[in-house]
PDB file of C-alpha atoms in Angstrom:
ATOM      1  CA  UNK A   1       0.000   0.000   0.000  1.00 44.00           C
ATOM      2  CA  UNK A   2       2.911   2.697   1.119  1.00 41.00           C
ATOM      3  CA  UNK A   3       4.731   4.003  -2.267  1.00 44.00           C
ATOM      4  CA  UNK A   4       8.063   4.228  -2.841  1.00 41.00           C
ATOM      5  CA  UNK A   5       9.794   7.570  -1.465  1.00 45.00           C
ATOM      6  CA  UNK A   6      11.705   9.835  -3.847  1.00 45.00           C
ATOM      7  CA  UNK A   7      15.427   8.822  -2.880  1.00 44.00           C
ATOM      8  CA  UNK A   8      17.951   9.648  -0.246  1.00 45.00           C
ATOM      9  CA  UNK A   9      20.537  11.622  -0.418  1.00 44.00           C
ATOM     10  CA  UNK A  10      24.462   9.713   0.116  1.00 38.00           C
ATOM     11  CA  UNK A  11      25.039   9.662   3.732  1.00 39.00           C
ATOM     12  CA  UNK A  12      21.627  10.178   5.093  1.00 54.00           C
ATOM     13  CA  UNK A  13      20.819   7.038   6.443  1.00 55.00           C
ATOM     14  CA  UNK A  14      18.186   6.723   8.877  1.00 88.00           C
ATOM     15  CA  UNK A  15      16.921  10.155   8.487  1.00 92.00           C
ATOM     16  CA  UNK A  16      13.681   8.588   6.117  1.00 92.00           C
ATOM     17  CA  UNK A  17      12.852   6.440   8.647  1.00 92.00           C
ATOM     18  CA  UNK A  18      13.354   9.105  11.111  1.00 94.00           C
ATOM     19  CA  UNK A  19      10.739  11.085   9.123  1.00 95.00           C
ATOM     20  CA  UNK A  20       8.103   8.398   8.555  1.00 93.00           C
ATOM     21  CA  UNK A  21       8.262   7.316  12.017  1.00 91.00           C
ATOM     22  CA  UNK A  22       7.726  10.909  13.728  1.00 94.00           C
ATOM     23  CA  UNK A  23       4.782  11.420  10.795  1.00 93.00           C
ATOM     24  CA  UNK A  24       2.899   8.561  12.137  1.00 88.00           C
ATOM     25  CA  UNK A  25       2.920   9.798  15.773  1.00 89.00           C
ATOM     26  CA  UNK A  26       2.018  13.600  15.351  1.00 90.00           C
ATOM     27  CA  UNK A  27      -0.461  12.161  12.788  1.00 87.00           C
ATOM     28  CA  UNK A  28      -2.456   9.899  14.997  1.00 82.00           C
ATOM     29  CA  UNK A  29      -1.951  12.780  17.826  1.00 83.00           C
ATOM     30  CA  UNK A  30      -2.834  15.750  15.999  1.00 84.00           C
ATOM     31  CA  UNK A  31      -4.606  14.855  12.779  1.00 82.00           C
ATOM     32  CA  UNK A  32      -3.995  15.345   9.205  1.00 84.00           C
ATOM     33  CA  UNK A  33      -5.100  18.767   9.030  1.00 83.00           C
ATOM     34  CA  UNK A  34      -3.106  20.038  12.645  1.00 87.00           C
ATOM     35  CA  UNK A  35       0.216  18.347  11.427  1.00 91.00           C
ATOM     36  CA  UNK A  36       2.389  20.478   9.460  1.00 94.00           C
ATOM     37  CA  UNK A  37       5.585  18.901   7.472  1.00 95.00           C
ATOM     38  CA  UNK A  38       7.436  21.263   9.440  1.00 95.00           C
ATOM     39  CA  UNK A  39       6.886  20.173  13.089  1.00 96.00           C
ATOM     40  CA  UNK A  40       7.165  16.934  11.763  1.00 96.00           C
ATOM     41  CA  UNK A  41      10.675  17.936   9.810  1.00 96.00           C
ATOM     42  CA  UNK A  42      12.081  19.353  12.932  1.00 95.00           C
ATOM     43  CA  UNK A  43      10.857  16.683  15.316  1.00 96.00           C
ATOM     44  CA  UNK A  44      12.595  14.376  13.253  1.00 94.00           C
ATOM     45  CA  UNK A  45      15.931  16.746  13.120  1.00 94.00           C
ATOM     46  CA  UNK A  46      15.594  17.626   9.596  1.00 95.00           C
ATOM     47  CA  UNK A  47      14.540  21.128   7.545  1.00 94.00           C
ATOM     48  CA  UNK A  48      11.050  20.374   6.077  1.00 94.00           C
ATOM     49  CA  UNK A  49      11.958  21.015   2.825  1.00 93.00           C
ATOM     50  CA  UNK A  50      13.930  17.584   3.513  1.00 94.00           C
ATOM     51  CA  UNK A  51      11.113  15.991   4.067  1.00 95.00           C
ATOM     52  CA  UNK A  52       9.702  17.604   0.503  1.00 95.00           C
ATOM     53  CA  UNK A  53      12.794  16.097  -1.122  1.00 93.00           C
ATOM     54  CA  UNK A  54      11.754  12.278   0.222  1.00 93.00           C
ATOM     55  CA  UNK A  55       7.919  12.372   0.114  1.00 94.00           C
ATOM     56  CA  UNK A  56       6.777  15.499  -2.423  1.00 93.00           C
ATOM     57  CA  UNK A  57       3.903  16.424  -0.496  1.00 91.00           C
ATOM     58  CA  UNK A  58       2.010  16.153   2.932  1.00 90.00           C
ATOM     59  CA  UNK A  59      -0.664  13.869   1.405  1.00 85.00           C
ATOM     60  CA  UNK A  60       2.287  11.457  -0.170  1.00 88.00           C
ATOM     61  CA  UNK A  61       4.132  11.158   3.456  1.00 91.00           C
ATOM     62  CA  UNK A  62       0.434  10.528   5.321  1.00 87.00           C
ATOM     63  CA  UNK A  63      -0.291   7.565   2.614  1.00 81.00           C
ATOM     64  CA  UNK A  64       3.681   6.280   2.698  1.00 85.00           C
ATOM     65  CA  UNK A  65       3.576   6.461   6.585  1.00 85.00           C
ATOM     66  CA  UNK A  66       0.439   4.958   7.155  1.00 78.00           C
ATOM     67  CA  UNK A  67       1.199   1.266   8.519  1.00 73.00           C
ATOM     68  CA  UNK A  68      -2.249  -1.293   8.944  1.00 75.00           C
ATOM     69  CA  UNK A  69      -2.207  -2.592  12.249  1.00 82.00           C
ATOM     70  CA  UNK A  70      -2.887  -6.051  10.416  1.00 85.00           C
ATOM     71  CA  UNK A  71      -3.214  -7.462   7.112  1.00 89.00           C
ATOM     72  CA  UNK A  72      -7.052  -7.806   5.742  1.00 90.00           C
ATOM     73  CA  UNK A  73      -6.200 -11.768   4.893  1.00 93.00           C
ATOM     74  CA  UNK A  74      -4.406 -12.434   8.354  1.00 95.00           C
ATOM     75  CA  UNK A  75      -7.448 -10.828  10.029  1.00 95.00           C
ATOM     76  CA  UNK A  76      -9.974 -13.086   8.095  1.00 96.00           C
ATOM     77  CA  UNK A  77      -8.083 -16.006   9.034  1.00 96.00           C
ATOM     78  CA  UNK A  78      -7.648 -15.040  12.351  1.00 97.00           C
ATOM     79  CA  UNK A  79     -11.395 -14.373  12.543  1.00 97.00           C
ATOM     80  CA  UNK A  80     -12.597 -17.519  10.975  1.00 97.00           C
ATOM     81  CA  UNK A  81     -10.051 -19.935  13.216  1.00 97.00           C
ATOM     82  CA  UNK A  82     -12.795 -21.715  15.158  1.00 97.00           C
ATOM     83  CA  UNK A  83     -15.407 -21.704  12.354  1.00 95.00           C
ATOM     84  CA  UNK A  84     -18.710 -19.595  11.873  1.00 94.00           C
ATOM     85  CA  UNK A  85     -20.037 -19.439  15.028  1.00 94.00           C
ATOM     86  CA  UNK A  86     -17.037 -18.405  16.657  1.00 96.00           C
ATOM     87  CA  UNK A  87     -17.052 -15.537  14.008  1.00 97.00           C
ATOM     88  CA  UNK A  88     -18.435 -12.283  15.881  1.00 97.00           C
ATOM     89  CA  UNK A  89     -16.735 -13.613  19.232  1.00 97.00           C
ATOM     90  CA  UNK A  90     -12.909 -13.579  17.286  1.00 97.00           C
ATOM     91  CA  UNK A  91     -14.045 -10.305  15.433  1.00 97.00           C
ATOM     92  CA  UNK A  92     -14.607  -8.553  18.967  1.00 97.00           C
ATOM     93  CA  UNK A  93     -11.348  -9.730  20.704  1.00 97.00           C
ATOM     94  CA  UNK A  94      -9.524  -9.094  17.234  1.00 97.00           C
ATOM     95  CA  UNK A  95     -10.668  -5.817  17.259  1.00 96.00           C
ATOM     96  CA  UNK A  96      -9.849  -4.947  21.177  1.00 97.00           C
ATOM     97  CA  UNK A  97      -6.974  -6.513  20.587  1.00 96.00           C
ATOM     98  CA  UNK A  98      -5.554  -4.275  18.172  1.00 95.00           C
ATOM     99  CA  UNK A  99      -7.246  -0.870  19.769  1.00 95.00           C
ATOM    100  CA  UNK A 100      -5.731  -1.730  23.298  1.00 96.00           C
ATOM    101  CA  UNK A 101      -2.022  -1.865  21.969  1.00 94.00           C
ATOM    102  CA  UNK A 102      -0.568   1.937  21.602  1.00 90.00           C
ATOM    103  CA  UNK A 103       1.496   1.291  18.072  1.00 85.00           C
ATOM    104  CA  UNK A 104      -1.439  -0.913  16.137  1.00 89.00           C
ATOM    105  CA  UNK A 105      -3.782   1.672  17.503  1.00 90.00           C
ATOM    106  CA  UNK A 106      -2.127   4.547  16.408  1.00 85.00           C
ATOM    107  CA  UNK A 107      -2.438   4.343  12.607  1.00 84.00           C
ATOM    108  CA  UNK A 108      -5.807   3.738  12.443  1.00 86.00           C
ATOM    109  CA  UNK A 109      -6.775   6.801  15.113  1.00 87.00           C
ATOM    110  CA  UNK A 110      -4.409   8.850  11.927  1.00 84.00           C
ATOM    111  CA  UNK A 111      -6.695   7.022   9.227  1.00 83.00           C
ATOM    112  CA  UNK A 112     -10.077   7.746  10.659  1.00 87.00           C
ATOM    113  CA  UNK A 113      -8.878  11.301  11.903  1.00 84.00           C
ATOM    114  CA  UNK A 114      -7.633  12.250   8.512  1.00 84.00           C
ATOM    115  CA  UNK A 115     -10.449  10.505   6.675  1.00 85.00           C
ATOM    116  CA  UNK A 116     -12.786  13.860   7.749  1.00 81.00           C
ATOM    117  CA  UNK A 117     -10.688  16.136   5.915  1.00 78.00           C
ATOM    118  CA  UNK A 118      -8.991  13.824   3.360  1.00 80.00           C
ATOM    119  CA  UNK A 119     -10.664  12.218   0.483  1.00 83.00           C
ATOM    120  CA  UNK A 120      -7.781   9.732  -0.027  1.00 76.00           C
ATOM    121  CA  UNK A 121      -8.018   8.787   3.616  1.00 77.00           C
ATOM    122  CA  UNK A 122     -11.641   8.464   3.609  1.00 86.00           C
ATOM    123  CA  UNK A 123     -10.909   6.122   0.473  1.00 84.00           C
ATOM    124  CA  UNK A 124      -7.745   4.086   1.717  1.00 77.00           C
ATOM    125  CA  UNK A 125     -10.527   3.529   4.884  1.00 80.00           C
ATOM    126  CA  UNK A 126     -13.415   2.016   2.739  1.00 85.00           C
ATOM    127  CA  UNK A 127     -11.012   0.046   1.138  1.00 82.00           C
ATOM    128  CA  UNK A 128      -9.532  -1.493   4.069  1.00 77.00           C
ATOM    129  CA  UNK A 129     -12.904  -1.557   6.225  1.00 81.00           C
ATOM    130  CA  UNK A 130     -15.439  -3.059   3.448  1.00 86.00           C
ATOM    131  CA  UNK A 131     -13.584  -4.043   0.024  1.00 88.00           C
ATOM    132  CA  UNK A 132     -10.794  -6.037   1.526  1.00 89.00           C
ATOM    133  CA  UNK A 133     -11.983  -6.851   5.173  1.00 92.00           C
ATOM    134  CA  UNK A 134     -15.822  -6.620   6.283  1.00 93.00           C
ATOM    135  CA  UNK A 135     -17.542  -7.552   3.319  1.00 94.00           C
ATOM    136  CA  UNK A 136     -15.587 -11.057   2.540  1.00 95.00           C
ATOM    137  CA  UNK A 137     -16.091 -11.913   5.909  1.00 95.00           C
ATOM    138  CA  UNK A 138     -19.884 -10.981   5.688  1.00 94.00           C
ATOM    139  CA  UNK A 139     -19.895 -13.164   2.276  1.00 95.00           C
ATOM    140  CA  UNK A 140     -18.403 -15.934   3.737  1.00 95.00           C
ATOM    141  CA  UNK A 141     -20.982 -15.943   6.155  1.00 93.00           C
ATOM    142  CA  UNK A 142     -23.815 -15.876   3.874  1.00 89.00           C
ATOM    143  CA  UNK A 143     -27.012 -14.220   4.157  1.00 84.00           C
ATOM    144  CA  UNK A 144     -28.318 -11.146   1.951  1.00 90.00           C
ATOM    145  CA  UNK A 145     -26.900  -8.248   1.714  1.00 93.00           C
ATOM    146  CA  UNK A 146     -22.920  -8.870   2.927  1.00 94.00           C
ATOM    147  CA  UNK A 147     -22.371  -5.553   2.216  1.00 94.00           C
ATOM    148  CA  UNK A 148     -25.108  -3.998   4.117  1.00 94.00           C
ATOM    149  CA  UNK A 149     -23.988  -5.979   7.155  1.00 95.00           C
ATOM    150  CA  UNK A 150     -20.124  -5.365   6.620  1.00 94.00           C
ATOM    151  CA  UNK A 151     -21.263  -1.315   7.049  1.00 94.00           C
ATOM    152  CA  UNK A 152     -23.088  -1.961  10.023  1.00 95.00           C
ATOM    153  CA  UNK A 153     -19.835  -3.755  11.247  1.00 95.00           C
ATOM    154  CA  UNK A 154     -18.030  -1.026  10.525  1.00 93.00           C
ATOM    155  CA  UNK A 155     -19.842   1.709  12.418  1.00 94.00           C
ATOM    156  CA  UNK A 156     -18.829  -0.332  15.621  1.00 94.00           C
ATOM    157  CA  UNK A 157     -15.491  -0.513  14.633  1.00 93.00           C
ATOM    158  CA  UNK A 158     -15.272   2.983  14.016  1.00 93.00           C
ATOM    159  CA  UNK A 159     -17.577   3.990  16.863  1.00 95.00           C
ATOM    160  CA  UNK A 160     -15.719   2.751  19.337  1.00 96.00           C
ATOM    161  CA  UNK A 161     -12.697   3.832  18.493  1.00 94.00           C
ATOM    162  CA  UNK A 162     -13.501   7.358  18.491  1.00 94.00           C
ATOM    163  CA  UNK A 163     -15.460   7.413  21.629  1.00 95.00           C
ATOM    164  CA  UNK A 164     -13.236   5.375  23.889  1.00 96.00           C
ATOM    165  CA  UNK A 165      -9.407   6.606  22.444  1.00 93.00           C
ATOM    166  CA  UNK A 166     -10.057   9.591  20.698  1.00 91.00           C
ATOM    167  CA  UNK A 167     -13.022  11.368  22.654  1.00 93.00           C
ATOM    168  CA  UNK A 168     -12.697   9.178  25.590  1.00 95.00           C
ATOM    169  CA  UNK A 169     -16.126   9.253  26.528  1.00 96.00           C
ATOM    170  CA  UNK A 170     -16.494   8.167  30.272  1.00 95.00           C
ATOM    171  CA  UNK A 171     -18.021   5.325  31.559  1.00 94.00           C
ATOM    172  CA  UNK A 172     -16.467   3.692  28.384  1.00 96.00           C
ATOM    173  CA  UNK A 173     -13.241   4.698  28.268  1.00 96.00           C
ATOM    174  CA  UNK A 174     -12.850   3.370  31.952  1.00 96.00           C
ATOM    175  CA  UNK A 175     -14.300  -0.212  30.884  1.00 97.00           C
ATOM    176  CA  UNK A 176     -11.927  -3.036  30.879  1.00 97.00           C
ATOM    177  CA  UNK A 177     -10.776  -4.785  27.548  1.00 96.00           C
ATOM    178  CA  UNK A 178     -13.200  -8.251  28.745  1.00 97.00           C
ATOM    179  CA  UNK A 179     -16.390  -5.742  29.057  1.00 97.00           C
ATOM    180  CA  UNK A 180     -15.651  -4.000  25.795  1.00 97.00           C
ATOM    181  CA  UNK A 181     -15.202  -7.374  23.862  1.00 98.00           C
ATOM    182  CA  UNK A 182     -18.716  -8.507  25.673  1.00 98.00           C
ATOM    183  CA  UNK A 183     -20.530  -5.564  24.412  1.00 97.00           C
ATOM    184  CA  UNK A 184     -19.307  -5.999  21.151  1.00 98.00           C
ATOM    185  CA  UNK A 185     -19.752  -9.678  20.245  1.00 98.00           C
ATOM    186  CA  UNK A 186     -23.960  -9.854  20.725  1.00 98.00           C
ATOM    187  CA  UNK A 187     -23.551  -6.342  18.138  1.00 97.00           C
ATOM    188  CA  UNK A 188     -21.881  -8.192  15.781  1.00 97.00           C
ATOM    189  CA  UNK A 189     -23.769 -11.434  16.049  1.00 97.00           C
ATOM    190  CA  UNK A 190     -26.931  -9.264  15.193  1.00 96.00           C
ATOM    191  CA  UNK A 191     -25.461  -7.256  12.485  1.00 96.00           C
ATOM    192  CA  UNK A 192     -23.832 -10.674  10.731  1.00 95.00           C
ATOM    193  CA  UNK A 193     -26.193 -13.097  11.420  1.00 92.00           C
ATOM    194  CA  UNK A 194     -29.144 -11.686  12.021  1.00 93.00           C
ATOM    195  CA  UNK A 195     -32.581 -11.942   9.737  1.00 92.00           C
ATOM    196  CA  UNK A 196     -33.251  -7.736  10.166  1.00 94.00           C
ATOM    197  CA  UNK A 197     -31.828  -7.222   6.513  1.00 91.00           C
ATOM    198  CA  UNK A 198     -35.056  -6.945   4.180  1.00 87.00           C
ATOM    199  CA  UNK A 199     -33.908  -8.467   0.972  1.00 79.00           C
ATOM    200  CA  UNK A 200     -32.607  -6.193  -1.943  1.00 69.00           C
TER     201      UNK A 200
END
């Protein structure tokens, strides 16, 4: 998904990594729109027109320093391990799982943050959420309407992520990781398996 950067000049390196790394923290802190190439330029030790030189453009180092806290195919795997009925259970631990750890959390607090004020984040987001992710796993399931049922997946997904990291709404930003993966697995059960889809 990230593309490749423009070059580095002899003797600097490091200093791209240096970049992409302090771009994916002061993204997921700040937002796309509140993170300018030059805090991120001098965070990192480098002149932002450095930065220019490797990446072109703010959009180009938010889409090259964007890293997916998991592969789409390892998460439908992961997901599917102990067979459909297991499905909405694994989806809800998969899903705390990844929001509870600081680094896999952090790029997708960027993604959906950006994805208000950035049409290529809102797409890279539908892409990941219901193209490659949601909707196979609502196909494999069968019923009608997998993609329906893969957007109502993804409002959770998305919900809770804002509320509890971003917003930190209380009482659910207090809850513990088992309560959070409770609450979630009946939701998902209902939105994957259950007969309130009319049919199209």
């Amino acid at each position: 998904m990230a593309r490749r950067g423009r070059g580095r000049p002899p003797g600097a390196s490091g200093t791209r990594e240096a970049i992409i790394r302090e771009a994916r923290r002061q993204f997921a802190e700040h937002g796309y729109r509140a993170t300018s190439l030059r805090a991120i330029g001098q965070a990192a030790g480098v002149d932002a027109r450095l930065v220019l030189h490797y990446f072109g453009s703010k959009r180009d180092l938010f889409m090259e320093s964007v890293e997916l806290p998991i592969e789409p195919e390892q998460a439908i795997a992961t997901v599917f391990a102990d067979g459909v009925e297991r499905v909405p259970e694994n989806a809800a631990r998969l899903l705390v799982s990844i929001l509870e750890q600081t680094e896999s959390r952090r790029p997708l607090v960027a993604l959906l943050r950006a994805a208000v004020s950035e049409p290529e984040a809102a797409d890279l987001i539908r892409d990941l959420l219901t193209s490659r992710l949601l909707v196979p796993i609502a196909t494999r399931l069968g019923g009608s309407r997998a993609p329906l049922r893969a957007s109502f997946v993804a409002s959770q997904l998305v919900g809770v992520t804002i509320v509890r990291y971003v917003v930190k709404i209380p009482p659910m930003a207090e809850a513990s990781r088992e309560e959070l993966v409770r609450a979630l697995v009946p939701v998902f059960e209902h939105y994957l398996h259950g007969d309130w889809v009319e049919p199209a």
